Structure formats: C-alpha cells, structure tokens
Amino acid sequence: MKIAVVGATGMVGQVMLKVLEERNFPVTELIPVASERSIGSKVKYKGTEYEVVSMQTAIDKKPEIAIFSAGGGTSLEWAPKFAEAGIFVIDNSSAWRMDPTKKLVVPEINASVLTKEDKIIANPNCSTIQLVMVLDPLNKKYDIKRVVVSTYQSVTGTGKAAVDQLNAEIEGKDVDKVYPYQIFKNALPHCDVFADDDYTKEEIKLMKEPKKIMGDDSFNLTATAVRVPVQGGHSESVNIEFENEFDLDEVKKVLSETPGIVVLDDVKNNQYPMPLMAEGKDDVFVGRIRRDISQPKTLNCWIVADNLRKGAATNAVQIAEYLLDKKLV
C-alpha cells in the first residue's frame, strides 16, 4: 500500500512516520511530501531514506491514502486534488473539521460513520480528541448536560519554533518569539488567535467539535485554553454536569473499560496523570476523578494525553487502519 505523508518534515509529520512504523502499518511505498523548500531532502522510515517530493508528484504516484499535516491553507488547496485522484485524505488541520459534508473522526467513538465515498476525512483538534475520549462513554451512561473545560497545553502544539522559543528562554538566550510573551515561567491564556467574541480559535474548536464527533448537540460546553511551558502533552481540567445521577466507582469502571483510556487515580499514593508520563504514549490518561461538591450530578476530572500522538498522528493512523480493516480502501 502506497502512503503519502504530507508535511513529513514537520513535527507532527515526523511523529506520523514513527507511529506508522511502530504500528507496523503495511506501507509498501512511502511518499514523503513537504513544502517547495524541502523537496529533494530526505526523511528516514524503517531505516531507509526517502526523498521528499512535491504535491503533484505525490498525486501522480497514486497513493491509496495521504495523511496531511501541513496546515489549513495547504489542505484547502490540495486535499480536493488528492481526493479527485481517488486518494483517501486524512487531514490533521482545522480546514475540514466543521464542514458538514466531511466526517470528523475519533476511531474509538465514531469510525463507523466512514464510507468509501469519504475521500477527505478530518482529524479532530488535539485537545478535542482527549476530551471526547472521556466524554463519550460518560455521555452514553449518564447523559451530559454541560461541560466546562480548561486546558493546559504543551508548546509542541504550536510547533518546532515554539519548542525552540521555550528552550532558548530556559537557557537565557535571545530568540524570535512565536508567542507574544515569554513562555518560560509563564502561562498564556491565548492558544491560537482571538475571534470577534474574544474566544480563541482553540476554544471554539473545543466547544464545537465534540458535538459533531459524539453526534449529540444537546449539551452545552465552554472552554478556556492556556499555553504552559511544557513539552510532553496537553492537560485538561474538566467539569461535567450530567442529567442523571452517577456512582464514582461506576464512573471509574466505565472509563477503565473504554479502549484507549487509562484510569490513573490513586491520590493516596500521588498517582495522577501528568504530561511528563504521557509523553510518547498513545493512551488518554484520566485521574483526579471526584464529585463536584458545589452542585449535584456533577463530576470533576483531569485528562492528559500526548498531543502529537493520540492528539494528532496516532488518531490519523488509526483512521487509516480502520479504512484498511473495513476494506474501504
């Protein structure tokens, strides 16, 4: 099977290659694609070097699947061209997520919506993926009424230049800033750009995408997204109000039996999820599970995941695995 990875030289693209290799995806020919300035450079996959090619060259090679992680503008321009050539596109940008004609997929939740006609498939926002992994099973069991989420997001979500900024600031060096302020020893309540209503685009994604993925727009959701000086993954403080009463032990059982979730919740022994321990892993970790004592039928929890893996690359590869498993490709 020919697989194109668009944005292969970028931070997420590199993790895509790693995840494809680790999961032993049946790649017969890898087609790495990147921007014009990277054409001709090499990327490594399974010990072999592959030359980076242009978008059009990749289309001409007719891969079965193209996994995009090259930004919204690139996806809007090129994903339809790949799709017209009969290639399945799994897109990691925000370009197609809220398009009513495109599916927004977290495989553990809604892969069954996919058909052979879905040539452009949207990969959700990294923060959304780890959030819905926890919300969906609880919604099925207790019927969610309202969610309040506050995120603590890794600089890796912004890209390599943000990691470089953090590391330079740690070392006391001057560096071109990706963020409007220093990120070292700081926390910025500012992920992505501000919209007219003073929410950031990241917060808007968090408020809209879960409803589409879960196929349920009956609950309310509000979000505040914060960038923190962390490299390992994203963390989320989540408050969930249900229509129905719940039992804490049952909540933990429901979550622990959900594929892709690890419950790490033993506060007596200081066991709870942290980005440092989630880094490099594909699971979504949930802990600090406790009743909200300020109002009835309400739960607090803490969710952590590696935003480059389950939040991006792993989820995209899992979609590709589903297409293959169900013989849609």
Coordinates of C-alpha atoms in Angstrom, one line a residue:
M1 CA 0.0 0.0 0.0
K2 CA 1.4 3.4 -1.0
I3 CA 1.1 6.0 1.7
A4 CA 1.8 9.7 1.3
V5 CA 2.7 11.8 4.4
V6 CA 2.1 15.4 3.6
G7 CA 4.2 17.6 5.9
A8 CA 6.6 14.8 6.5
T9 CA 9.4 17.1 7.7
G10 CA 7.3 18.9 10.3
M11 CA 6.9 18.0 14.0
V12 CA 3.7 16.1 13.6
G13 CA 4.8 14.6 10.3
Q14 CA 7.8 13.1 11.9
V15 CA 5.6 11.5 14.6
M16 CA 3.3 10.2 11.9
L17 CA 6.3 8.3 10.4
K18 CA 7.2 7.0 13.8
V19 CA 3.6 5.8 14.5
L20 CA 3.3 4.2 11.1
E21 CA 6.5 2.2 11.8
E22 CA 5.6 1.3 15.4
R23 CA 2.1 0.1 14.5
N24 CA 3.6 -1.8 11.6
F25 CA 1.2 -0.3 9.1
P26 CA 1.5 -2.2 5.8
V27 CA 3.3 0.5 3.8
T28 CA 4.7 -0.9 0.6
E29 CA 5.9 2.6 -0.6
L30 CA 6.3 5.7 1.4
I31 CA 5.8 9.0 -0.3
P32 CA 7.0 11.9 1.9
V33 CA 5.7 15.3 0.8
A34 CA 6.7 18.8 2.1
S35 CA 6.9 22.4 1.1
E36 CA 8.9 23.5 -2.0
R37 CA 12.0 24.3 0.0
S38 CA 12.1 20.8 1.4
I39 CA 11.8 19.0 -2.0
G40 CA 14.8 16.7 -2.5
S41 CA 15.7 16.4 1.2
K42 CA 15.5 13.0 2.8
V43 CA 13.4 11.5 5.6
K44 CA 14.0 8.2 7.3
Y45 CA 11.4 5.4 7.6
K46 CA 12.2 1.9 8.9
G47 CA 15.9 2.5 8.3
T48 CA 15.5 3.6 4.7
E49 CA 15.9 7.1 3.4
Y50 CA 13.1 8.5 1.2
E51 CA 13.3 11.6 -0.9
V52 CA 10.7 14.4 -0.3
V53 CA 8.6 15.1 -3.3
S54 CA 6.1 17.8 -4.4
M55 CA 2.4 17.7 -4.0
Q56 CA 1.8 17.0 -7.7
T57 CA 4.4 14.3 -7.8
A58 CA 2.7 12.6 -4.9
I59 CA -0.7 12.7 -6.7
D60 CA 0.9 11.2 -9.8
K61 CA 2.3 8.3 -7.8
K62 CA -1.3 7.5 -6.8
P63 CA -1.1 6.5 -3.1
E64 CA -4.1 4.9 -1.6
I65 CA -4.0 7.1 1.4
A66 CA -2.5 10.6 2.1
I67 CA -2.1 11.8 5.7
F68 CA -1.9 15.5 5.8
S69 CA -0.3 17.6 8.5
A70 CA 0.7 20.8 6.6
G71 CA -1.7 23.5 7.7
G72 CA -5.2 24.6 6.8
G73 CA -4.3 26.6 3.7
T74 CA -2.4 23.6 2.1
S75 CA -5.2 21.3 3.0
L76 CA -7.9 23.5 1.4
E77 CA -5.8 23.8 -1.8
W78 CA -4.5 20.2 -2.2
A79 CA -6.8 17.8 -0.3
P80 CA -9.5 18.1 -3.0
K81 CA -6.9 17.4 -5.7
F82 CA -5.8 14.3 -4.0
A83 CA -9.5 13.2 -3.5
E84 CA -10.3 13.8 -7.1
A85 CA -7.5 11.4 -8.0
G86 CA -9.3 8.8 -5.8
I87 CA -6.9 9.1 -2.9
F88 CA -8.2 9.0 0.7
V89 CA -7.1 12.1 2.6
I90 CA -6.9 12.1 6.4
D91 CA -6.4 15.7 7.3
N92 CA -4.9 16.9 10.6
S93 CA -5.6 20.7 10.0
S94 CA -8.8 22.5 11.0
A95 CA -9.7 23.1 7.4
W96 CA -12.5 20.5 7.0
R97 CA -13.5 19.7 10.6
M98 CA -16.7 21.6 10.8
D99 CA -17.6 21.2 7.1
P100 CA -21.0 19.5 7.2
T101 CA -20.0 17.3 4.2
K102 CA -16.9 15.9 5.9
K103 CA -16.6 13.4 8.7
L104 CA -14.8 14.3 11.9
V105 CA -13.4 11.0 13.4
V106 CA -12.0 9.6 16.6
P107 CA -12.0 5.9 15.7
E108 CA -12.9 4.6 19.2
I109 CA -16.0 6.7 19.0
N110 CA -17.4 7.1 15.5
A111 CA -15.3 5.4 12.9
S112 CA -18.5 3.5 11.8
V113 CA -19.7 6.7 10.0
L114 CA -17.0 6.3 7.4
T115 CA -17.8 5.1 3.9
K116 CA -15.9 4.6 0.6
E117 CA -17.3 8.0 -0.5
D118 CA -15.5 9.8 2.3
K119 CA -12.3 10.8 0.4
I120 CA -11.5 13.7 2.8
I121 CA -11.6 12.8 6.5
A122 CA -11.0 15.3 9.2
N123 CA -8.7 14.5 12.2
P124 CA -10.0 16.5 15.2
N125 CA -8.2 19.1 17.2
C126 CA -5.6 17.5 19.7
S127 CA -7.4 18.9 22.8
T128 CA -10.8 17.7 21.5
I129 CA -9.6 14.1 20.9
Q130 CA -8.5 13.5 24.5
L131 CA -11.6 15.3 25.8
V132 CA -14.2 13.3 23.8
M133 CA -12.4 10.0 24.6
V134 CA -13.6 10.6 28.2
L135 CA -16.9 12.4 27.5
D136 CA -18.4 10.0 25.0
P137 CA -18.6 6.9 27.3
L138 CA -19.9 9.0 30.2
N139 CA -22.5 10.7 27.9
K140 CA -23.8 7.3 26.9
K141 CA -24.1 6.3 30.5
Y142 CA -25.3 9.4 32.3
D143 CA -26.4 11.9 29.6
I144 CA -24.2 15.1 29.7
K145 CA -25.9 18.4 30.4
R146 CA -22.9 20.8 30.5
V147 CA -19.1 20.7 30.3
V148 CA -16.6 23.3 31.5
V149 CA -13.0 22.6 30.3
S150 CA -9.8 24.5 31.0
T151 CA -6.7 23.3 29.1
Y152 CA -3.0 23.4 29.9
Q153 CA -1.4 23.0 26.5
S154 CA 2.1 22.0 25.6
V155 CA 4.2 24.2 23.4
T156 CA 4.6 21.3 20.9
G157 CA 1.0 22.1 19.9
T158 CA 2.3 25.3 18.3
G159 CA 5.3 23.6 16.5
K160 CA 9.0 23.4 16.5
A161 CA 9.6 27.2 16.6
A162 CA 7.6 27.3 19.9
V163 CA 9.8 24.5 21.4
D164 CA 12.8 26.4 20.3
Q165 CA 11.5 29.6 22.0
L166 CA 10.9 27.7 25.3
N167 CA 14.4 26.0 25.2
A168 CA 16.1 29.3 24.3
E169 CA 14.4 31.1 27.2
I170 CA 15.3 28.3 29.6
E171 CA 19.0 28.8 28.5
G172 CA 18.7 32.6 28.7
K173 CA 19.3 33.2 25.0
D174 CA 17.6 35.6 22.7
V175 CA 15.2 34.0 20.2
D176 CA 12.5 35.0 17.8
K177 CA 9.2 34.7 19.7
V178 CA 6.3 32.7 18.4
Y179 CA 4.2 33.8 21.3
P180 CA 3.5 37.4 22.2
Y181 CA 5.2 36.9 25.5
Q182 CA 7.9 34.8 27.2
I183 CA 6.5 31.2 27.8
F184 CA 9.2 30.0 30.2
K185 CA 8.0 30.5 33.8
N186 CA 4.7 31.8 32.4
A187 CA 1.2 30.7 31.3
L188 CA -0.6 32.4 28.4
P189 CA -4.4 32.3 28.2
H190 CA -4.0 32.5 24.5
C191 CA -4.0 29.4 22.2
D192 CA -4.4 30.3 18.5
V193 CA -5.9 33.7 17.5
F194 CA -8.8 35.6 19.1
A195 CA -12.1 35.7 17.3
D196 CA -14.6 38.6 17.4
D197 CA -16.3 37.2 20.5
D198 CA -13.0 37.2 22.5
Y199 CA -12.7 33.4 22.5
T200 CA -9.6 31.9 20.8
K201 CA -10.0 29.6 17.8
E202 CA -8.7 26.8 20.0
E203 CA -11.5 27.4 22.5
I204 CA -14.1 27.5 19.7
K205 CA -12.8 24.1 18.3
L206 CA -13.2 22.6 21.8
M207 CA -16.7 23.9 22.1
K208 CA -17.9 22.8 18.6
E209 CA -16.0 19.6 17.6
P210 CA -17.1 17.3 20.5
K211 CA -20.8 17.6 19.5
K212 CA -20.0 16.6 15.9
I213 CA -17.9 13.7 16.9
M214 CA -20.3 12.4 19.5
G215 CA -23.3 13.0 17.3
D216 CA -25.0 14.9 20.1
D217 CA -25.6 18.7 20.3
S218 CA -27.9 18.5 23.3
F219 CA -25.3 19.5 25.9
N220 CA -23.5 22.8 26.4
L221 CA -19.7 23.2 26.5
T222 CA -17.5 26.1 27.4
A223 CA -13.7 26.3 27.2
T224 CA -10.6 28.3 28.3
A225 CA -7.3 27.3 26.6
V226 CA -4.0 28.1 28.2
R227 CA -0.4 27.6 26.9
V228 CA 2.0 26.4 29.5
P229 CA 5.8 25.8 29.4
V230 CA 5.5 22.0 28.9
Q231 CA 6.7 19.7 26.1
G232 CA 5.1 16.4 27.0
G233 CA 1.4 16.8 26.2
H234 CA -1.8 18.6 26.9
S235 CA -3.7 18.5 30.2
E236 CA -7.3 19.4 30.8
S237 CA -9.4 20.2 33.9
V238 CA -12.9 19.1 33.1
N239 CA -16.2 19.7 35.0
I240 CA -19.1 17.6 33.7
E241 CA -22.7 18.1 34.8
F242 CA -25.0 15.1 34.0
E243 CA -28.7 14.8 33.6
N244 CA -28.6 11.6 35.6
E245 CA -27.0 10.7 39.0
F246 CA -23.8 8.7 38.9
D247 CA -21.7 6.5 41.2
L248 CA -18.0 7.3 41.4
D249 CA -16.8 3.7 41.3
E250 CA -19.0 3.0 38.3
V251 CA -17.6 6.1 36.5
K252 CA -14.1 4.7 37.0
K253 CA -15.2 1.3 35.8
V254 CA -16.8 2.7 32.7
L255 CA -13.7 4.7 31.9
S256 CA -11.3 1.9 32.7
E257 CA -13.2 -0.5 30.3
T258 CA -13.1 2.1 27.5
P259 CA -10.4 1.2 24.9
G260 CA -7.7 3.8 24.7
I261 CA -8.2 5.2 28.2
V262 CA -6.1 4.5 31.2
V263 CA -7.5 5.5 34.6
L264 CA -4.7 6.7 36.9
D265 CA -6.4 7.8 40.1
D266 CA -4.8 6.9 43.4
V267 CA -4.3 10.2 45.2
K268 CA -3.2 8.4 48.5
N269 CA -0.1 7.4 46.6
N270 CA 0.2 10.5 44.5
Q271 CA -0.9 8.7 41.3
Y272 CA -2.5 11.0 38.8
P273 CA -1.9 11.8 35.1
M274 CA 0.9 14.2 34.1
P275 CA 2.2 15.3 30.7
L276 CA 5.7 14.0 31.6
M277 CA 4.4 10.5 31.9
A278 CA 2.0 10.7 28.9
E279 CA 4.7 11.7 26.5
G280 CA 5.4 9.1 23.8
K281 CA 2.3 7.1 24.7
D282 CA -0.9 6.6 22.7
D283 CA -3.4 6.3 25.6
V284 CA -5.5 9.0 27.1
F285 CA -5.0 9.2 30.9
V286 CA -7.7 10.3 33.3
G287 CA -7.5 10.9 37.1
R288 CA -8.5 13.2 39.9
I289 CA -12.0 11.8 39.4
R290 CA -14.2 13.2 42.1
R291 CA -17.6 14.6 42.7
D292 CA -18.2 18.3 42.4
I293 CA -19.4 19.1 45.9
S294 CA -20.7 22.5 44.9
Q295 CA -23.7 21.1 42.9
P296 CA -25.5 17.8 42.2
K297 CA -24.8 15.3 39.4
T298 CA -21.5 16.9 38.6
L299 CA -18.0 15.4 38.2
N300 CA -14.5 16.8 38.1
C301 CA -11.6 15.0 36.4
W302 CA -8.2 15.6 34.9
I303 CA -7.3 14.4 31.4
V304 CA -3.8 14.1 29.9
A305 CA -2.5 12.9 26.5
D306 CA 0.4 13.3 24.2
N307 CA -0.9 15.9 21.8
L308 CA 1.5 14.8 19.0
R309 CA 0.4 11.2 19.2
K310 CA -3.2 10.4 20.2
G311 CA -3.9 14.1 19.7
A312 CA -2.7 14.0 16.1
A313 CA -0.5 11.3 14.5
T314 CA -1.9 8.2 16.2
N315 CA -5.5 9.2 15.7
A316 CA -4.8 9.7 12.0
V317 CA -3.1 6.4 11.6
Q318 CA -5.9 4.7 13.5
I319 CA -8.3 6.1 10.9
A320 CA -6.1 4.7 8.1
E321 CA -6.1 1.3 9.9
Y322 CA -9.9 1.4 10.1
L323 CA -10.2 2.1 6.3
L324 CA -7.9 -0.9 5.7
D325 CA -9.6 -3.2 8.2
K326 CA -13.1 -2.5 6.8
K327 CA -11.8 -2.8 3.2
L328 CA -12.9 0.8 2.4
V329 CA -9.6 1.4 0.7

